[in-house]
Structure formats: C-alpha cells, structure tokens
Tab-separated table of C-alpha atoms in Angstrom:
chain	number	residue	atom	x	y	z
H	12	MET	CA	127.500	94.382	80.184
H	13	SER	CA	127.408	96.840	83.448
H	14	GLU	CA	129.650	96.514	86.338
H	15	ALA	CA	128.970	95.131	89.383
H	16	PRO	CA	128.478	97.404	91.831
H	17	THR	CA	131.663	98.182	94.057
H	18	GLY	CA	131.931	97.638	97.811
H	19	GLN	CA	132.363	101.354	98.234
H	20	ALA	CA	128.925	101.865	96.290
H	21	ARG	CA	127.225	99.145	98.335
H	22	THR	CA	128.399	100.638	101.836
H	23	ARG	CA	127.650	104.539	100.858
H	24	ARG	CA	123.821	102.888	99.763
H	25	LYS	CA	123.867	100.712	103.087
H	26	ARG	CA	124.803	104.203	105.070
H	27	TYR	CA	122.467	106.528	103.384
H	28	GLU	CA	119.595	104.286	104.665
H	29	GLU	CA	121.126	104.002	108.179
H	30	ILE	CA	121.338	108.028	108.596
H	31	ALA	CA	117.668	108.064	107.257
H	32	GLU	CA	116.328	105.599	109.510
H	33	HIS	CA	118.240	107.439	112.384
H	34	LEU	CA	116.867	110.637	111.292
H	35	GLU	CA	113.278	109.140	111.117
H	36	LEU	CA	113.279	107.848	114.436
H	37	LEU	CA	114.014	110.956	116.088
H	38	ILE	CA	110.774	112.179	114.054
H	39	TYR	CA	108.727	109.406	115.423
H	40	SER	CA	110.011	109.763	118.756
H	41	GLY	CA	109.268	113.543	118.756
H	42	ARG	CA	112.597	114.481	119.031
H	43	LEU	CA	112.471	116.349	115.834
H	44	SER	CA	108.748	117.997	115.312
H	45	VAL	CA	106.797	119.320	112.307
H	46	GLY	CA	108.530	122.573	111.243
H	47	ASP	CA	111.456	121.797	113.155
H	48	LYS	CA	114.420	122.854	111.035
H	49	ILE	CA	116.976	119.948	110.032
H	50	ALA	CA	120.605	119.916	110.359
H	51	SER	CA	122.489	121.524	107.626
H	52	GLU	CA	124.240	119.066	105.044
H	53	ARG	CA	127.972	120.344	106.542
H	54	GLU	CA	126.540	119.543	109.981
H	55	LEU	CA	125.252	116.069	109.092
H	56	MET	CA	128.150	115.230	107.156
H	57	VAL	CA	130.193	115.524	110.318
H	58	ARG	CA	128.011	113.837	112.744
H	59	PHE	CA	128.067	110.782	110.488
H	60	GLY	CA	131.520	110.900	108.958
H	61	VAL	CA	130.156	110.554	105.484
H	62	GLY	CA	130.060	112.852	102.130
H	63	ARG	CA	127.670	115.273	100.930
H	64	SER	CA	126.161	112.811	98.430
H	65	THR	CA	125.626	110.156	101.282
H	66	VAL	CA	123.426	112.652	103.278
H	67	ARG	CA	121.812	114.167	99.924
H	68	GLU	CA	120.779	110.643	99.609
H	69	ALA	CA	119.289	110.428	103.054
H	70	LEU	CA	117.221	113.608	102.638
H	71	PHE	CA	116.154	112.730	99.564
H	72	ALA	CA	114.539	109.437	101.314
H	73	LEU	CA	112.992	111.089	103.759
H	74	GLN	CA	111.603	113.329	101.040
H	75	ARG	CA	110.243	110.997	99.188
H	76	LYS	CA	108.402	109.451	102.518
H	77	GLY	CA	106.805	113.192	103.078
H	78	LEU	CA	108.708	113.347	106.257
H	79	LEU	CA	111.064	116.441	105.024
H	80	SER	CA	110.033	119.423	102.871
H	81	ALA	CA	112.739	121.108	101.188
H	82	ARG	CA	112.474	124.384	99.081
H	83	PRO	CA	115.394	126.073	97.333
H	84	GLY	CA	117.074	128.567	99.161
H	85	ALA	CA	115.399	127.275	102.496
H	86	ALA	CA	116.411	124.939	105.171
H	87	ALA	CA	114.723	121.787	105.067
H	88	ARG	CA	112.117	121.174	107.873
H	89	ILE	CA	110.166	118.314	109.146
H	90	ALA	CA	107.197	117.693	107.515
H	91	LYS	CA	103.855	115.925	108.291
H	92	PRO	CA	103.369	112.963	105.575
H	93	THR	CA	100.104	112.966	104.187
H	94	ALA	CA	98.268	109.560	103.458
H	95	GLN	CA	99.139	110.185	99.723
H	96	THR	CA	102.696	110.355	100.457
H	97	LEU	CA	102.671	107.165	102.684
H	98	ILE	CA	100.752	105.229	99.817
H	99	SER	CA	102.790	106.636	97.017
H	100	ASP	CA	105.874	105.140	98.733
H	101	LEU	CA	104.611	101.860	98.083
H	102	SER	CA	104.231	101.972	94.176
H	103	GLY	CA	107.504	100.914	93.259
H	104	ALA	CA	107.439	98.200	95.356
H	105	ALA	CA	103.730	97.191	94.164
H	106	ARG	CA	104.535	97.342	90.450
H	107	HIS	CA	107.623	94.866	91.279
H	108	LEU	CA	104.791	92.813	92.837
H	109	LEU	CA	102.707	93.164	89.746
H	110	SER	CA	105.690	91.760	87.633
H	111	GLU	CA	105.325	88.541	89.293
H	112	PRO	CA	103.731	85.365	88.310
H	113	GLY	CA	100.270	86.142	89.935
H	114	GLY	CA	100.920	89.723	90.755
H	115	ILE	CA	97.962	91.170	89.162
H	116	ARG	CA	95.474	88.449	90.518
H	117	HIS	CA	96.620	89.405	93.932
H	118	LEU	CA	96.218	92.776	93.839
H	119	GLN	CA	92.754	92.291	92.054
H	120	HIS	CA	91.612	90.514	95.074
H	121	ALA	CA	93.410	93.060	97.628
H	122	ARG	CA	91.275	95.797	95.770
H	123	ALA	CA	88.156	93.750	95.767
H	124	LEU	CA	88.673	93.222	99.305
H	125	PHE	CA	89.034	97.128	99.795
H	126	GLU	CA	86.259	98.083	97.474
H	127	ILE	CA	83.771	95.813	99.075
H	128	GLY	CA	84.212	97.020	102.439
H	129	VAL	CA	84.364	100.748	101.301
H	130	ALA	CA	80.900	99.877	99.847
H	131	ARG	CA	79.608	98.103	102.799
H	132	GLU	CA	80.888	101.019	105.150
H	133	VAL	CA	79.411	103.831	103.537
H	134	ALA	CA	75.946	102.163	103.247
H	135	LEU	CA	76.142	101.387	106.829
H	136	ASN	CA	78.020	104.804	107.940
H	137	GLY	CA	77.732	107.266	105.068
H	138	ALA	CA	75.932	110.776	105.995
H	139	ASP	CA	72.769	111.770	104.574
H	140	ASP	CA	74.386	114.848	103.406
H	141	ASP	CA	77.057	113.000	101.347
H	142	LEU	CA	75.056	110.458	99.230
H	143	PRO	CA	73.731	112.617	96.580
H	144	ALA	CA	77.454	113.002	95.450
H	145	LEU	CA	77.469	109.325	94.585
H	146	THR	CA	73.884	109.873	93.014
H	147	GLN	CA	75.613	112.802	90.727
H	148	ALA	CA	78.484	110.566	89.699
H	149	LEU	CA	76.445	107.647	88.716
H	150	GLU	CA	74.374	110.368	86.512
H	151	ALA	CA	77.828	111.616	84.811
H	152	ASN	CA	78.488	107.725	84.362
H	153	ARG	CA	75.302	107.277	82.367
H	154	TRP	CA	75.781	110.425	80.517
H	155	ALA	CA	79.326	109.239	79.316
H	156	ILE	CA	78.108	105.751	78.136
H	157	GLU	CA	78.226	107.065	74.375
H	158	ASP	CA	81.965	107.929	74.982
H	159	GLN	CA	84.630	105.679	75.923
H	160	ALA	CA	87.543	107.884	77.493
H	161	ALA	CA	84.418	110.040	79.152
H	162	PHE	CA	82.936	106.734	80.482
H	163	GLU	CA	86.291	104.803	81.879
H	164	HIS	CA	86.797	108.817	83.822
H	165	THR	CA	83.396	108.787	85.056
H	166	ASP	CA	84.098	105.041	86.141
H	167	LEU	CA	87.168	105.839	88.105
H	168	MET	CA	84.923	108.962	89.927
H	169	PHE	CA	82.313	106.700	90.930
H	170	HIS	CA	84.394	104.516	92.683
H	171	TYR	CA	86.421	107.262	94.260
H	172	THR	CA	83.489	109.123	95.231
H	173	LEU	CA	82.411	105.982	97.099
H	174	ALA	CA	85.590	106.286	99.049
H	175	MET	CA	85.657	109.853	99.610
H	176	ILE	CA	81.967	109.612	101.537
H	177	ALA	CA	83.684	106.824	103.879
H	178	HIS	CA	85.794	110.209	105.180
H	179	ASN	CA	89.126	108.244	105.570
H	180	PRO	CA	91.875	110.004	103.833
H	181	ILE	CA	93.748	106.112	103.695
H	182	TYR	CA	90.653	104.865	101.483
H	183	THR	CA	91.090	107.814	98.888
H	184	SER	CA	94.707	107.423	98.596
H	185	LEU	CA	94.281	103.614	98.135
H	186	ASN	CA	91.529	104.075	95.539
H	187	HIS	CA	94.237	106.450	94.028
H	188	ALA	CA	97.019	104.187	94.175
H	189	LEU	CA	95.036	101.188	92.925
H	190	ASN	CA	93.701	102.927	89.922
H	191	GLU	CA	97.265	103.770	88.975
H	192	TRP	CA	98.490	100.235	89.982
H	193	LEU	CA	95.807	98.341	87.793
H	194	ALA	CA	95.825	100.802	84.943
H	195	GLU	CA	96.574	98.660	82.335
H	196	GLN	CA	94.223	96.029	83.777
H	197	ARG	CA	91.442	98.731	83.560
H	198	SER	CA	92.133	99.750	79.913
H	199	VAL	CA	91.558	95.967	78.823
H	200	SER	CA	88.887	95.522	80.822
H	201	ALA	CA	86.714	98.096	79.478
H	202	ARG	CA	87.289	96.856	75.989
H	203	ALA	CA	86.995	93.272	76.561
H	204	GLY	CA	83.130	92.458	76.244
H	205	THR	CA	80.914	94.014	78.693
H	206	SER	CA	78.817	96.919	77.684
H	207	ARG	CA	79.148	100.441	79.109
H	208	GLU	CA	75.417	100.039	79.556
H	209	GLU	CA	76.044	97.088	81.671
H	210	VAL	CA	78.657	98.487	83.724
H	211	HIS	CA	76.812	101.460	84.338
H	212	SER	CA	73.720	99.154	85.813
H	213	GLN	CA	76.262	97.222	88.082
H	214	HIS	CA	76.950	100.775	89.313
H	215	ARG	CA	73.438	101.585	89.522
H	216	ALA	CA	73.197	98.423	91.648
H	217	ILE	CA	75.805	99.888	93.980
H	218	HIS	CA	74.300	102.994	94.025
H	219	ASP	CA	70.936	101.547	94.886
H	220	ALA	CA	71.895	99.453	97.722
H	221	VAL	CA	74.069	102.231	99.262
H	222	ILE	CA	71.085	104.669	98.945
H	223	ARG	CA	68.593	102.252	100.746
H	224	ARG	CA	71.305	101.632	103.477
H	225	ASP	CA	71.437	98.021	102.392
H	226	PRO	CA	75.133	96.842	103.360
H	227	ILE	CA	74.895	93.252	102.239
H	228	GLY	CA	73.431	94.631	99.247
H	229	ALA	CA	76.115	96.792	98.733
H	230	GLN	CA	78.859	94.355	99.285
H	231	GLU	CA	77.149	91.749	96.967
H	232	ALA	CA	76.886	94.282	93.954
H	233	MET	CA	80.404	95.563	94.328
H	234	GLU	CA	81.335	91.742	94.494
H	235	ALA	CA	79.701	91.262	91.450
H	236	HIS	CA	80.570	94.182	89.419
H	237	LEU	CA	84.460	93.503	89.957
H	238	ALA	CA	83.876	89.751	89.031
H	239	SER	CA	82.798	90.961	85.737
H	240	VAL	CA	85.803	93.393	85.553
H	241	TYR	CA	88.015	90.365	86.386
H	242	ARG	CA	86.126	87.875	84.106
H	243	ASN	CA	86.626	90.247	81.053
H	244	TYR	CA	90.221	90.961	81.844
H	245	TRP	CA	91.408	87.295	82.031
H	246	LYS	CA	89.420	86.282	79.053
H	247	ALA	CA	90.609	89.380	76.769
H	248	VAL	CA	94.380	88.400	78.309
H	249	GLU	CA	93.902	84.624	77.430
H	250	ALA	CA	92.319	85.405	73.898
H	251	VAL	CA	95.366	87.218	72.800
H	252	PRO	CA	98.475	85.147	71.448
H	253	LEU	CA	101.492	85.275	73.897
H	254	GLY	CA	103.834	88.756	73.373
H	255	LEU	CA	101.316	90.607	71.492
H	256	PRO	CA	100.027	93.561	73.096
H	257	ILE	CA	96.519	93.649	74.826
H	258	THR	CA	95.465	97.578	74.898
H	259	GLY	CA	94.709	98.420	71.591
H	260	GLN	CA	91.740	96.184	71.400
H	261	ARG	CA	88.434	97.572	69.668
H	262	SER	CA	85.816	98.242	72.313
H	263	GLN	CA	83.217	95.367	71.816
H	264	ALA	CA	80.546	97.676	73.627
C-alpha cells in the first residue's frame, strides 16, 4: 500500500499551484506579454522562496495551458494559447467525468447540443465557397462504405468539416476533443446495428439540409443521426454481460 502524502508534499503541491496562478495573473493582466521572457528558475526560486522542483512544477503547469513555450537551451517565453491547448487542458477532467455514473450520457447530451448547433449555424451562415468541402466529405464517406476503418475515418471527417466551415477555432477544437473523449462509444456504435449505408444516408440528410440553407432541417437531421448513434450504443452496452468487453464485436453492417 502506498504511503499517504506527507504534509511537505501537500504544501509543495499547493505552493506550485499558487505560483502558477500568480504568473497566470501577470499574463492576463498584461504585465507579461506574449513573447516576453520569463524570469529564470533561480530568480523565481528566490522571489517565491521555494525550491527548484516547485518552480519547475509551476512552469510545467503553465506550459500545459499553452501560456509558456520552452525550448532546450533557450529562455522560456510567454505564449498565446490556442483553442486546442485550452480544450486539451480539460481532457483529464473530462475523462474523470466519463468514469462517473451517467458520465457518458452527460457527454453525449453535450455533444448533441454542440453538433446540432453547428449544423444549424452552417446552414444559416456557412460561406458558399466552403460548402463544396462538405459535399466532398460526404462523397468520401460514400466511397468508404465497404471498408469499416475507412468509413469511421470519413465519418469523423464529415463532422469535422461541418465544424471547420463555421470558421470558429473553438468548434474545431471541441470537435477534436469530443472525438477523443467518446472514442470507445464511437467504436461500439459503429459495430452495433446501424449499417454503414444508413449512417451515410443520415449524413446525406444533414448535408442536403445545409446545402439548401435549411437550418431547421439541418438541426433535425443531425438530431436524428445522433439519436440513432446513441440508441445503438446503449443497445450494445445493455446486450453485453457485465464485465465483458464490448469493443471487439463483429460489425453487423
């Protein structure tokens, strides 16, 4: 059995968080700007009265948030976080929530609200020049119907293309994160009853509504598609005896 953390370890952990929060405040207040060099480890050790390991933990926390860039042999500099970095910082918490009772259902609901909203927005505001990309993604999905792995990839790309057409980096980052967080659910759903032809038909309904600039039709088509995906997932989960893996089932397509 591992030993409980000592008071010293708890104090150091709390201290590095305080230092990271202090530096983060300097960044967001404008006292430190993108491209500025941050003080050296030695200077930070003296300023905060802590050891090197505590300073390094604080700097690493800022790196994870995309607020600090560091290269070997060069001074660390303040960086501008990307939407992808900010979303990635939530991954640990999201995976923890998925392990909780009801976690997958909660995330499925969040994904549905997001994807339905994206479909509606693209139907309303997507640029004419961008819409051919959605048609290309749909055609790639059709050509992949005979290949399960290729079909799953083109499925992801169809949804990603929708998010990309909206020209909002938060949307594409959320799309990527949701795909990672719900990877197992996607794998199970792909093997759990709905044929690839039917999934492609659902994608076509979304595509056609977007192309004809029908926001209500687009959101209804996306809602129907995701309802089918979720229904098949829970049908597969409930059909498997408790404790057995469900990701190795044969495709029923």
